Tab-separated table of C-alpha atoms and ligand atoms in Angstrom:
chain	number	residue	atom	x	y	z
A	1073	UNK	CA	3.933	13.006	2.356
A	1074	UNK	CA	2.870	16.268	3.960
A	1075	UNK	CA	0.742	15.635	7.083
A	1076	UNK	CA	-2.807	16.987	6.718
A	1077	UNK	CA	-3.810	16.052	10.243
A	1078	UNK	CA	-5.070	19.595	10.824
A	1079	UNK	CA	-7.988	18.955	8.380
A	1080	UNK	CA	-9.379	16.154	10.550
A	1081	UNK	CA	-12.786	17.669	11.326
A	1082	UNK	CA	-13.640	18.708	7.756
A	1083	UNK	CA	-12.503	15.419	6.285
A	1084	UNK	CA	-14.386	13.364	8.892
A	1085	UNK	CA	-17.563	15.426	8.342
A	1086	UNK	CA	-17.457	14.953	4.559
A	1087	UNK	CA	-16.897	11.181	4.877
A	1088	UNK	CA	-19.886	10.864	7.209
A	1089	UNK	CA	-22.068	12.344	4.455
A	1090	UNK	CA	-20.663	10.115	1.684
A	1091	UNK	CA	-23.086	7.190	1.319
A	1092	UNK	CA	-20.863	5.218	-1.037
A	1093	UNK	CA	-17.863	5.338	1.304
A	1094	UNK	CA	-20.089	4.453	4.258
A	1095	UNK	CA	-21.238	1.388	2.328
A	1096	UNK	CA	-17.656	0.425	1.409
A	1097	UNK	CA	-16.556	0.824	5.025
A	1098	UNK	CA	-19.073	-1.824	6.095
A	1099	UNK	CA	-16.725	-4.406	4.613
A	1100	UNK	CA	-14.157	-3.471	7.253
A	1101	UNK	CA	-16.569	-4.890	9.827
A	1102	UNK	CA	-18.218	-7.742	7.948
A	1103	UNK	CA	-15.004	-8.913	6.319
A	1104	UNK	CA	-11.936	-8.149	8.426
A	1105	UNK	CA	-13.440	-7.746	11.897
A	1106	UNK	CA	-15.648	-10.836	11.717
A	1107	UNK	CA	-12.859	-12.789	10.015
A	1108	UNK	CA	-10.465	-12.035	12.874
A	1109	UNK	CA	-13.033	-13.065	15.464
A	1110	UNK	CA	-13.609	-16.384	13.680
A	1111	UNK	CA	-9.861	-17.040	13.299
A	1112	UNK	CA	-9.214	-16.215	16.963
A	1113	UNK	CA	-12.097	-18.490	17.987
A	1114	UNK	CA	-10.575	-21.356	15.974
A	1115	UNK	CA	-7.180	-20.955	17.656
A	1116	UNK	CA	-7.310	-22.635	21.083
A	1117	UNK	CA	-4.243	-20.886	22.487
A	1118	UNK	CA	-5.138	-17.480	21.030
A	1119	UNK	CA	-4.777	-15.425	24.185
A	1120	UNK	CA	-1.498	-17.139	25.145
A	1121	UNK	CA	-0.191	-16.487	21.629
A	1122	UNK	CA	-1.002	-12.788	22.006
A	1123	UNK	CA	0.743	-12.698	25.385
A	1124	UNK	CA	3.763	-14.387	23.836
A	1125	UNK	CA	3.730	-11.945	20.923
A	1126	UNK	CA	3.631	-9.008	23.341
A	1127	UNK	CA	6.548	-10.447	25.331
A	1128	UNK	CA	8.618	-10.876	22.138
A	1129	UNK	CA	7.971	-7.297	21.075
A	1130	UNK	CA	8.554	-5.846	24.573
A	1131	UNK	CA	11.871	-7.670	24.777
A	1132	UNK	CA	12.970	-6.677	21.266
A	1133	UNK	CA	12.123	-3.005	21.711
A	1134	UNK	CA	13.901	-2.956	25.089
A	1135	UNK	CA	17.065	-4.308	23.376
A	1136	UNK	CA	16.598	-2.646	20.005
A	1137	UNK	CA	20.180	-1.435	19.625
A	1138	UNK	CA	21.497	-4.980	20.145
A	1139	UNK	CA	19.127	-6.579	17.632
A	1140	UNK	CA	19.643	-3.854	15.024
A	1141	UNK	CA	23.385	-4.450	15.212
A	1142	UNK	CA	22.902	-8.215	14.927
A	1143	UNK	CA	20.574	-7.759	11.944
A	1144	UNK	CA	23.042	-5.447	10.193
A	1145	UNK	CA	25.956	-7.863	10.711
A	1146	UNK	CA	23.960	-10.769	9.342
A	1147	UNK	CA	22.565	-8.929	6.297
A	1148	UNK	CA	26.120	-7.853	5.437
A	1149	UNK	CA	27.444	-11.388	6.006
A	1150	UNK	CA	24.794	-12.566	3.533
A	1151	UNK	CA	26.167	-10.112	0.964
A	1152	UNK	CA	23.530	-7.361	1.333
A	1153	UNK	CA	24.015	-3.725	2.293
A	1154	UNK	CA	22.327	-1.820	5.148
A	1155	UNK	CA	21.654	1.907	5.332
A	1156	UNK	CA	20.326	3.689	8.422
A	1157	UNK	CA	18.224	6.721	7.462
A	1158	UNK	CA	17.666	9.363	10.108
A	1159	UNK	CA	14.514	10.603	8.416
A	1160	UNK	CA	12.347	10.197	5.318
A	1161	UNK	CA	14.386	12.698	3.284
A	1162	UNK	CA	17.617	10.807	3.941
A	1163	UNK	CA	15.988	7.486	3.011
A	1164	UNK	CA	14.567	8.917	-0.229
A	1165	UNK	CA	17.912	10.429	-1.193
A	1166	UNK	CA	19.754	7.173	-0.574
A	1167	UNK	CA	17.347	5.143	-2.734
A	1168	UNK	CA	17.226	7.738	-5.516
A	1169	UNK	CA	21.059	8.009	-5.582
A	1170	UNK	CA	21.274	4.222	-5.765
A	1171	UNK	CA	18.800	4.165	-8.675
A	1172	UNK	CA	20.865	6.800	-10.546
A	1173	UNK	CA	24.106	4.882	-9.951
A	1174	UNK	CA	22.575	1.641	-11.264
A	1175	UNK	CA	21.070	3.383	-14.285
A	1176	UNK	CA	17.539	2.356	-13.331
A	1177	UNK	CA	14.569	3.201	-15.577
A	1178	UNK	CA	11.571	1.439	-14.024
A	1179	UNK	CA	10.915	0.827	-10.326
A	1180	UNK	CA	8.183	-1.502	-9.094
A	1181	UNK	CA	6.897	-1.386	-5.547
A	1182	UNK	CA	5.043	-3.808	-3.371
A	1183	UNK	CA	2.897	-2.549	-0.490
A	1184	UNK	CA	4.878	-0.771	2.217
A	1185	UNK	CA	3.593	1.756	4.744
A	1186	UNK	CA	7.148	2.915	5.460
A	1187	UNK	CA	7.628	3.803	1.796
A	1188	UNK	CA	4.359	5.788	2.054
A	1189	UNK	CA	5.862	7.540	5.077
A	1190	UNK	CA	8.867	8.398	2.900
A	1191	UNK	CA	6.680	9.624	0.006
A	1192	UNK	CA	8.967	7.439	-2.077
A	1193	UNK	CA	6.882	6.662	-5.187
A	1194	UNK	CA	6.087	10.334	-5.750
A	1195	UNK	CA	9.704	11.406	-5.211
A	1196	UNK	CA	11.030	8.745	-7.609
A	1197	UNK	CA	8.486	9.648	-10.278
A	1198	UNK	CA	9.463	13.319	-9.887
A	1199	UNK	CA	13.080	12.289	-10.327
A	1200	UNK	CA	12.216	10.724	-13.701
A	1201	UNK	CA	11.994	7.036	-12.748
A	1202	UNK	CA	8.856	5.250	-13.857
A	1203	UNK	CA	7.622	4.069	-10.435
A	1204	UNK	CA	4.612	1.791	-10.260
A	1205	UNK	CA	2.780	0.159	-7.361
A	1206	UNK	CA	2.070	-3.532	-7.956
A	1207	UNK	CA	-0.171	-4.400	-5.006
A	1208	UNK	CA	-3.673	-4.148	-6.488
A	1209	UNK	CA	-5.022	-1.808	-3.797
A	1210	UNK	CA	-1.929	0.413	-3.938
A	1211	UNK	CA	-2.065	0.429	-7.752
A	1212	UNK	CA	-5.690	1.615	-7.609
A	1213	UNK	CA	-4.937	4.472	-5.232
A	1214	UNK	CA	-1.846	5.419	-7.237
A	1215	UNK	CA	-4.109	5.731	-10.304
A	1216	UNK	CA	-6.538	7.794	-8.200
A	1217	UNK	CA	-3.652	9.915	-6.838
A	1218	UNK	CA	-4.742	9.252	-3.272
A	1219	UNK	CA	-3.188	7.943	-0.066
A	1220	UNK	CA	-4.010	4.536	1.515
A	1221	UNK	CA	-7.313	4.327	3.362
A	1222	UNK	CA	-6.447	1.356	5.538
A	1223	UNK	CA	-3.214	-0.294	6.707
A	1224	UNK	CA	-3.845	-3.528	4.795
A	1225	UNK	CA	-6.601	-2.549	2.344
A	1226	UNK	CA	-5.515	0.747	0.828
A	1227	UNK	CA	-8.467	1.008	-1.593
A	1228	UNK	CA	-11.197	-0.318	0.710
A	1229	UNK	CA	-13.229	2.876	0.152
A	1230	UNK	CA	-13.441	2.419	-3.612
A	1231	UNK	CA	-16.480	0.794	-5.200
A	1232	UNK	CA	-16.145	-1.635	-8.111
A	1233	UNK	CA	-17.424	1.098	-10.374
A	1234	UNK	CA	-14.676	3.467	-9.147
A	1235	UNK	CA	-12.068	0.783	-9.727
A	1236	UNK	CA	-13.389	-0.012	-13.194
A	1237	UNK	CA	-13.172	3.669	-14.119
A	1238	UNK	CA	-9.618	3.925	-12.862
A	1239	UNK	CA	-8.401	0.747	-14.547
A	1240	UNK	CA	-10.093	1.123	-17.867
A	1241	UNK	CA	-9.380	4.398	-19.636
A	1242	UNK	CA	-12.246	3.672	-22.038
A	1243	UNK	CA	-14.748	2.951	-19.288
A	1244	UNK	CA	-17.953	4.835	-20.034
A	1245	UNK	CA	-20.386	5.934	-17.372
A	1246	UNK	CA	-23.349	3.553	-17.414
A	1247	UNK	CA	-21.421	0.535	-18.718
A	1248	UNK	CA	-22.067	-2.624	-16.739
A	1249	UNK	CA	-19.725	-2.728	-13.745
A	1250	UNK	CA	-17.206	-5.544	-14.188
A	1251	UNK	CA	-16.946	-8.099	-11.445
A	1252	UNK	CA	-13.973	-8.472	-9.115
A	1253	UNK	CA	-12.311	-11.214	-11.183
A	1254	UNK	CA	-12.651	-9.199	-14.377
A	1255	UNK	CA	-11.155	-6.114	-12.686
A	1256	UNK	CA	-8.257	-8.139	-11.288
A	1257	UNK	CA	-7.519	-9.545	-14.743
A	1258	UNK	CA	-7.508	-6.018	-16.188
A	1259	UNK	CA	-4.945	-4.939	-13.571
A	1260	UNK	CA	-2.901	-8.092	-14.095
A	1261	UNK	CA	-2.704	-7.450	-17.827
A	1262	UNK	CA	-1.623	-3.850	-17.294
A	1263	UNK	CA	0.989	-4.757	-14.681
A	1264	UNK	CA	2.470	-7.725	-16.550
A	1265	UNK	CA	4.499	-5.606	-18.954
A	1266	UNK	CA	5.646	-3.385	-16.066
A	1267	UNK	CA	7.090	-6.426	-14.253
A	1268	UNK	CA	8.909	-7.423	-17.433
A	1269	UNK	CA	10.676	-4.078	-17.893
A	1270	UNK	CA	11.349	-3.262	-14.190
A	1271	UNK	CA	14.997	-3.104	-13.177
A	1272	UNK	CA	14.586	-2.119	-9.519
A	1273	UNK	CA	12.100	-3.099	-6.816
A	1274	UNK	CA	11.173	-1.548	-3.493
A	1275	UNK	CA	9.352	-3.688	-0.929
A	1276	UNK	CA	8.397	-3.316	2.696
A	1277	UNK	CA	9.402	-5.670	5.491
A	1278	UNK	CA	6.835	-7.355	7.729
A	1279	UNK	CA	9.580	-8.696	9.978
A	1280	UNK	CA	13.365	-8.655	9.835
A	1281	UNK	CA	14.965	-11.588	11.647
A	1282	UNK	CA	18.074	-10.498	13.545
A	1283	UNK	CA	19.664	-13.951	13.986
A	1284	UNK	CA	19.622	-14.779	10.253
A	1285	UNK	CA	19.578	-11.387	8.529
A	1286	UNK	CA	16.419	-12.444	6.634
A	1287	UNK	CA	13.322	-10.427	5.868
A	1288	UNK	CA	9.794	-11.830	5.799
A	1289	UNK	CA	7.046	-10.541	3.524
A	1290	UNK	CA	3.396	-11.462	3.984
A	1291	UNK	CA	1.250	-11.066	0.866
A	1292	UNK	CA	-1.877	-12.397	-0.767
A	1293	UNK	CA	-1.039	-11.438	-4.326
A	1294	UNK	CA	1.722	-12.840	-6.491
A	1295	UNK	CA	3.173	-9.339	-6.842
A	1296	UNK	CA	5.388	-9.719	-3.760
A	1297	UNK	CA	7.308	-12.642	-5.234
A	1298	UNK	CA	7.481	-11.087	-8.711
A	1299	UNK	CA	8.776	-7.841	-7.198
A	1300	UNK	CA	11.504	-9.522	-5.206
A	1301	UNK	CA	12.720	-11.834	-7.982
A	1302	UNK	CA	12.390	-10.145	-11.388
A	1303	UNK	CA	14.287	-6.784	-11.155
A	1304	UNK	CA	18.080	-6.801	-10.825
A	1305	UNK	CA	18.139	-4.561	-7.726
A	1306	UNK	CA	15.968	-5.139	-4.654
A	1307	UNK	CA	15.621	-2.479	-1.952
A	1308	UNK	CA	13.660	-3.384	1.206
A	1309	UNK	CA	12.574	-0.537	3.490
A	1310	UNK	CA	11.595	-0.863	7.147
A	1311	UNK	CA	11.011	1.151	10.291
A	1312	UNK	CA	13.653	0.376	12.909
A	1313	UNK	CA	11.080	-1.416	15.103
A	1314	UNK	CA	10.158	-4.104	12.543
A	1315	UNK	CA	12.528	-6.667	13.949
A	1316	UNK	CA	12.293	-10.021	15.770
A	1317	UNK	CA	15.209	-11.846	17.371
A	1318	UNK	CA	14.785	-15.350	15.889
A	1319	UNK	CA	13.015	-17.513	13.318
A	1320	UNK	CA	11.089	-19.135	16.171
A	1321	UNK	CA	9.810	-15.710	17.249
A	1322	UNK	CA	8.899	-15.047	13.638
A	1323	UNK	CA	6.626	-18.084	13.583
A	1324	UNK	CA	4.691	-16.768	16.627
A	1325	UNK	CA	4.412	-13.307	15.126
A	1326	UNK	CA	3.194	-14.622	11.761
A	1327	UNK	CA	0.443	-16.619	13.465
A	1328	UNK	CA	-0.940	-13.600	15.290
A	1329	UNK	CA	-0.330	-11.074	12.503
A	1330	UNK	CA	-2.109	-12.946	9.717
A	1331	UNK	CA	-5.119	-14.012	11.795
A	1332	UNK	CA	-5.521	-10.450	13.107
A	1333	UNK	CA	-5.140	-8.807	9.710
A	1334	UNK	CA	-7.350	-10.833	7.380
A	1335	UNK	CA	-8.711	-13.700	9.467
A	1336	UNK	CA	-6.673	-16.207	7.445
A	1337	UNK	CA	-4.692	-18.926	9.156
A	1338	UNK	CA	-1.849	-18.244	6.758
A	1339	UNK	CA	-1.605	-15.758	3.919
A	1340	UNK	CA	-1.261	-16.957	0.331
A	1341	UNK	CA	2.443	-16.137	0.325
A	1342	UNK	CA	4.999	-15.803	3.094
A	1343	UNK	CA	8.284	-14.940	1.409
A	1344	UNK	CA	11.616	-15.172	3.218
A	1345	UNK	CA	14.572	-13.386	1.650
A	1346	UNK	CA	18.086	-13.961	2.910
A	1347	UNK	CA	20.263	-12.581	0.178
A	1348	UNK	CA	20.621	-11.646	-3.463
A	1349	UNK	CA	21.034	-14.276	-6.187
A	1350	UNK	CA	24.077	-16.518	-5.713
A	1351	UNK	CA	26.527	-16.959	-8.585
A	1352	UNK	CA	25.224	-20.460	-9.380
A	1353	UNK	CA	21.533	-19.434	-9.285
A	1354	UNK	CA	19.582	-18.428	-12.360
A	1355	UNK	CA	16.922	-16.209	-10.830
A	1356	UNK	CA	16.633	-13.400	-8.305
A	1357	UNK	CA	18.090	-9.905	-7.975
A	1358	UNK	CA	21.808	-9.219	-8.272
A	1359	UNK	CA	21.790	-6.851	-5.291
A	1360	UNK	CA	19.927	-6.631	-1.994
A	1361	UNK	CA	19.772	-3.397	0.018
A	1362	UNK	CA	18.040	-2.869	3.346
A	1363	UNK	CA	17.070	0.677	4.379
A	1364	UNK	CA	16.200	1.056	8.073
A	1365	UNK	CA	14.456	4.307	8.939
A	1366	UNK	CA	14.211	6.198	12.219
A	1367	UNK	CA	11.987	9.175	11.265
A	1368	UNK	CA	10.949	9.983	14.847
A	1369	UNK	CA	10.826	6.431	16.193
A	1370	UNK	CA	13.640	7.200	18.597
A	1371	UNK	CA	11.316	9.786	20.154
A	1372	UNK	CA	8.793	7.017	20.798
A	1373	UNK	CA	11.528	4.768	22.149
A	1374	UNK	CA	12.732	7.431	24.552
A	1375	UNK	CA	9.237	8.018	25.916
A	1376	UNK	CA	8.142	5.322	28.418
A	1377	UNK	CA	4.484	6.359	28.027
A	1378	UNK	CA	4.519	5.973	24.231
A	1379	UNK	CA	7.145	3.265	23.677
A	1380	UNK	CA	4.548	0.506	23.491
A	1381	UNK	CA	3.343	1.885	20.147
A	1382	UNK	CA	6.591	0.565	18.612
A	1383	UNK	CA	5.199	-2.957	19.156
A	1384	UNK	CA	2.673	-2.374	16.373
A	1385	UNK	CA	2.607	-4.999	13.611
A	1386	UNK	CA	0.471	-2.816	11.286
A	1387	UNK	CA	-2.167	-5.545	11.070
A	1388	UNK	CA	-5.086	-3.098	10.969
A	1389	UNK	CA	-7.174	-5.003	13.558
A	1390	UNK	CA	-7.591	-1.904	15.726
A	1391	UNK	CA	-8.960	0.015	12.720
A	1392	UNK	CA	-11.496	-2.731	11.989
A	1393	UNK	CA	-12.606	-2.792	15.622
A	1394	UNK	CA	-12.844	0.985	16.001
A	1395	UNK	CA	-16.397	2.419	15.764
A	1396	UNK	CA	-14.909	5.830	14.918
A	1397	UNK	CA	-12.634	4.637	12.078
A	1398	UNK	CA	-15.524	2.628	10.623
A	1399	UNK	CA	-17.471	5.862	10.206
A	1400	UNK	CA	-14.909	8.553	9.410
A	1401	UNK	CA	-12.610	6.383	7.261
A	1402	UNK	CA	-8.872	6.628	6.722
A	1403	UNK	CA	-8.287	9.970	4.996
A	1404	UNK	CA	-9.621	11.982	7.954
A	1405	UNK	CA	-6.492	11.037	9.929
A	1406	UNK	CA	-4.475	13.078	7.437
A	1407	UNK	CA	-1.249	11.089	7.364
A	1408	UNK	CA	0.017	7.621	6.503
A	1409	UNK	CA	-1.314	5.800	9.566
A	1410	UNK	CA	-5.073	5.915	10.180
A	1411	UNK	CA	-7.283	4.608	12.982
A	1412	UNK	CA	-6.513	4.247	16.678
A	1413	UNK	CA	-2.819	3.454	16.226
A	1414	UNK	CA	-2.507	6.361	13.776
A	1415	UNK	CA	-4.012	8.651	16.425
A	1416	UNK	CA	-0.958	7.854	18.542
A	1417	UNK	CA	1.815	7.602	15.976
A	1418	UNK	CA	0.883	10.645	13.876
A	1419	UNK	CA	0.764	13.199	16.723
A	1420	UNK	CA	4.129	12.014	18.066
A	1421	UNK	CA	5.891	11.743	14.687
A	1422	UNK	CA	4.390	14.805	12.986
A	1423	UNK	CA	3.727	17.058	16.007
A	1424	UNK	CA	0.798	17.211	18.406
A	1425	UNK	CA	-0.061	20.814	17.592
A	1426	UNK	CA	-1.667	20.073	14.195
A	1427	UNK	CA	-2.789	16.560	15.165
A	1428	UNK	CA	-4.393	17.386	18.503
A	1429	UNK	CA	-7.851	16.301	17.248
A	1430	UNK	CA	-6.671	12.746	16.613
A	1431	UNK	CA	-6.430	11.486	20.231
A	1432	UNK	CA	-9.988	12.773	20.720
A	1433	UNK	CA	-11.290	10.670	17.815
A	1434	UNK	CA	-12.040	7.813	20.173
A	1435	UNK	CA	-14.826	6.806	22.515
A	1436	UNK	CA	-12.201	5.003	24.649
A	1437	UNK	CA	-14.382	1.887	24.427
A	1438	UNK	CA	-11.267	-0.311	24.455
A	1439	UNK	CA	-12.190	-2.360	21.349
A	1440	UNK	CA	-8.757	-1.582	19.837
A	1441	UNK	CA	-6.982	-2.915	22.936
A	1442	UNK	CA	-9.052	-6.118	22.823
A	1443	UNK	CA	-8.346	-6.618	19.119
A	1444	UNK	CA	-4.613	-5.921	19.128
A	1445	UNK	CA	-2.556	-9.101	18.612
A	1446	UNK	CA	0.221	-7.722	20.824
A	1447	UNK	CA	-2.146	-6.180	23.386
A	1448	UNK	CA	-1.063	-2.577	22.871
A	1449	UNK	CA	-2.929	-0.414	25.360
A	1450	UNK	CA	-4.058	2.191	22.849
A	1451	UNK	CA	-6.685	3.883	25.091
A	1452	UNK	CA	-4.034	4.546	27.765
A	1453	UNK	CA	-1.810	6.296	25.240
A	1454	UNK	CA	-4.731	8.260	23.769
A	1455	UNK	CA	-5.487	9.551	27.276
A	1456	UNK	CA	-1.848	10.487	27.734
A	1457	UNK	CA	-1.937	12.513	24.500
A	1458	UNK	CA	-5.204	14.175	25.525
A	1459	UNK	CA	-3.586	15.155	28.799
A	1460	UNK	CA	-0.590	16.583	26.964
A	1461	UNK	CA	-2.891	18.501	24.628
A	1462	UNK	CA	-4.759	20.002	27.560
A	1463	UNK	CA	-1.499	20.866	29.310
A	1464	UNK	CA	0.047	22.181	26.097
A	1465	UNK	CA	3.073	20.013	26.786
A	1466	UNK	CA	3.977	18.455	23.461
A	1467	UNK	CA	7.695	18.440	24.073
A	1468	UNK	CA	8.104	20.952	21.259
A	1469	UNK	CA	7.464	24.065	23.257
A	1470	UNK	CA	4.207	24.553	21.386
A	1471	UNK	CA	0.769	25.396	22.766
A	1472	UNK	CA	-1.932	22.922	21.743
A	1473	UNK	CA	-4.794	24.238	23.842
A	1474	UNK	CA	-5.934	27.841	23.639
A	1475	UNK	CA	-5.541	30.314	26.499
A	1476	UNK	CA	-9.337	30.495	26.920
A	1477	UNK	CA	-9.683	26.719	26.970
A	1478	UNK	CA	-7.107	26.408	29.727
A	1479	UNK	CA	-8.774	29.203	31.753
A	1480	UNK	CA	-12.206	27.546	31.398
A	1481	UNK	CA	-10.891	24.182	32.600
A	1482	UNK	CA	-9.010	25.973	35.404
A	1483	UNK	CA	-12.286	27.549	36.584
A	1484	UNK	CA	-14.051	24.193	36.285
A	1485	UNK	CA	-11.434	22.589	38.510
A	1486	UNK	CA	-11.666	25.399	41.036
A	1487	UNK	CA	-15.462	25.006	41.188
A	1488	UNK	CA	-15.300	21.237	41.609
A	1489	UNK	CA	-12.832	21.402	44.479
A	1490	UNK	CA	-14.989	23.206	47.063
A	1491	UNK	CA	-18.490	22.299	48.257
A	1492	UNK	CA	-19.734	25.860	48.431
A	1493	UNK	CA	-18.224	26.789	45.096
A	1494	UNK	CA	-19.795	23.672	43.537
A	1495	UNK	CA	-23.246	24.521	44.939
A	1496	UNK	CA	-22.932	28.117	43.745
A	1497	UNK	CA	-21.867	26.928	40.248
A	1498	UNK	CA	-24.794	24.476	40.081
A	1499	UNK	CA	-27.211	27.255	41.057
A	1500	UNK	CA	-25.852	29.586	38.374
A	1501	UNK	CA	-26.016	26.741	35.807
A	1502	UNK	CA	-29.674	26.072	36.648
A	1503	UNK	CA	-30.535	29.774	36.297
A	1504	UNK	CA	-28.501	30.480	33.135
A	1505	UNK	CA	-28.196	27.150	31.237
A	1506	UNK	CA	-31.607	25.651	31.988
A	1507	UNK	CA	-33.657	28.157	29.938
A	1508	UNK	CA	-31.040	28.120	27.130
A	1509	UNK	CA	-31.169	24.316	26.872
A	1510	UNK	CA	-34.959	24.182	27.297
A	1511	UNK	CA	-35.509	26.478	24.318
A	1512	UNK	CA	-32.871	24.762	22.171
A	1513	UNK	CA	-30.729	27.924	22.063
A	1514	UNK	CA	-27.586	26.110	23.138
A	1515	UNK	CA	-27.688	24.109	19.908
A	1516	UNK	CA	-27.956	27.324	17.928
A	1517	UNK	CA	-25.043	29.075	19.675
A	1518	UNK	CA	-22.723	30.999	17.340
A	1519	UNK	CA	-19.089	29.909	16.672
A	1520	UNK	CA	-16.790	29.058	18.360
A	1521	UNK	CA	-19.251	27.757	21.007
A	1522	UNK	CA	-21.221	25.904	18.287
A	1523	UNK	CA	-18.162	23.679	17.706
A	1524	UNK	CA	-19.017	22.075	21.028
A	1525	UNK	CA	-22.767	22.582	21.298
A	1526	UNK	CA	-24.147	21.866	17.798
A	1527	UNK	CA	-23.589	18.108	17.941
A	1528	UNK	CA	-24.358	17.416	21.602
A	1529	UNK	CA	-27.524	16.856	23.572
A	1530	UNK	CA	-27.917	18.902	26.703
A	1531	UNK	CA	-29.937	17.310	29.483
A	1532	UNK	CA	-31.666	20.032	31.467
A	1533	UNK	CA	-29.840	21.140	34.585
A	1534	UNK	CA	-32.110	20.373	37.528
A	1535	UNK	CA	-33.874	23.444	38.897
A	1536	UNK	CA	-32.940	22.311	42.402
A	1537	UNK	CA	-30.038	20.167	43.468
A	1538	UNK	CA	-30.487	16.684	44.943
A	1539	UNK	CA	-28.985	17.939	48.167
A	1540	UNK	CA	-31.566	20.696	48.617
A	1541	UNK	CA	-34.410	18.284	47.724
A	1542	UNK	CA	-33.236	15.802	50.357
A	1543	UNK	CA	-32.850	18.605	52.837
A	1544	UNK	CA	-36.414	19.729	52.205
A	1545	UNK	CA	-37.742	16.176	52.467
A	1546	UNK	CA	-35.948	15.655	55.786
A	1547	UNK	CA	-37.351	18.886	57.159
A	1548	UNK	CA	-40.874	17.863	56.168
A	1549	UNK	CA	-40.408	14.451	57.731
A	1550	UNK	CA	-39.439	15.942	61.079
A	1551	UNK	CA	-42.291	15.839	63.597
B	1176	SF4	S1	-1.942	-1.320	17.223
B	1176	SF4	FE1	-2.224	-3.545	17.354
B	1176	SF4	S2	-4.176	-3.870	16.274
B	1176	SF4	FE2	-3.483	-1.832	15.665
B	1176	SF4	S3	-2.338	-2.136	13.767
B	1176	SF4	FE3	-0.859	-2.220	15.462
B	1176	SF4	S4	-0.681	-4.390	15.997
B	1176	SF4	FE4	-2.531	-4.173	14.763
């Protein structure tokens, strides 16, 4: 998927004007956010669980090479194969080559953000494989030819009417809008025959367990189990950070992930897969392949300031808590990962130059940090990226702030660092800016100044500074 992070402002502005999307986004708060709060409130050791989850992830990421090796050994011992992909292109090629070799016709997918990162469904369709999403939300956005809007609810921005139109080719404008159950049954009917003819599946991985070589999938629809059992070839794709050392660690992570994502105590299905079908078993795939992708994660690992972002479980809680995401929606972020965590991952993985607006899409209120099940300090990393943007130091030898911007901030710093210079600057501001703000001219400034002034209020600069007022008062008070 080509990053469109550069379109952030336009996309955010159009979403703010879209009443239907604004209404749909309310569910993010009333459903997911409130649900997480209730689930956390019902869990007496909630904060300790989060601390434990953070410790597990910190430890795993610090010893990632060891656990990746252990995972690989155990998957291979179980009869599966493991492929390390340096980037999305290498991962796509490996899976497409495998599909050609196995004479595959139809590929079914269950929800996976890493496969979105690879642009896998599109690439496989282009290559001539019928490739169909089976998670209901993913299926809807595949029909709409869009990208996911939310980490766990890809079609959260679609109304029932939109969904009805997409699912039913004969849907006529003005027909009564079917209810959720009716829409689900329509999708089920359409997908049933796809499951029956599929000969390859691609799933994500919520956690890979190093000590057993198993993968865990957390789903609420039956599609996850159908996808991993019906086709003869199963390919699971994961980012290299999606790993936990042991089954015991997995149980902690599942408790915090599921409560943080949907507010459930446990999801409808938690599927553990250890291997392909054994010779004496009647059901299950004949082959199991695990594709582990780097795609820039090593850059995050090598950077002590940004490494913590690899702890992310992709639960979506920070999106639900974020007052900015809840207004501008998911497509404004322009790449696979939206919301506060996307504002960190996207600039580092796709380049800060085009994504420099993302770290600024935050009020730094800290709600994301409070909501995160593994206590990732998102505001700290957003500030780090803002600093790098201002400094133009993206690690890619690219300038992210303009020459003029840097000069203006340089002058600002110079003015703030000397008493006399500060007083002189304040005097000039009261003479020049005061009349402009008083008459509302600042708001009407032409571009590029309007980019900053049109949406901000400007309190009047005082005609005289506090210091000079106090000085005058003291003089008057003297006998
Ligand atoms: S940063 Fe934390 S809250 Fe946000 S998706 Fe990742 S784990 Fe969930």
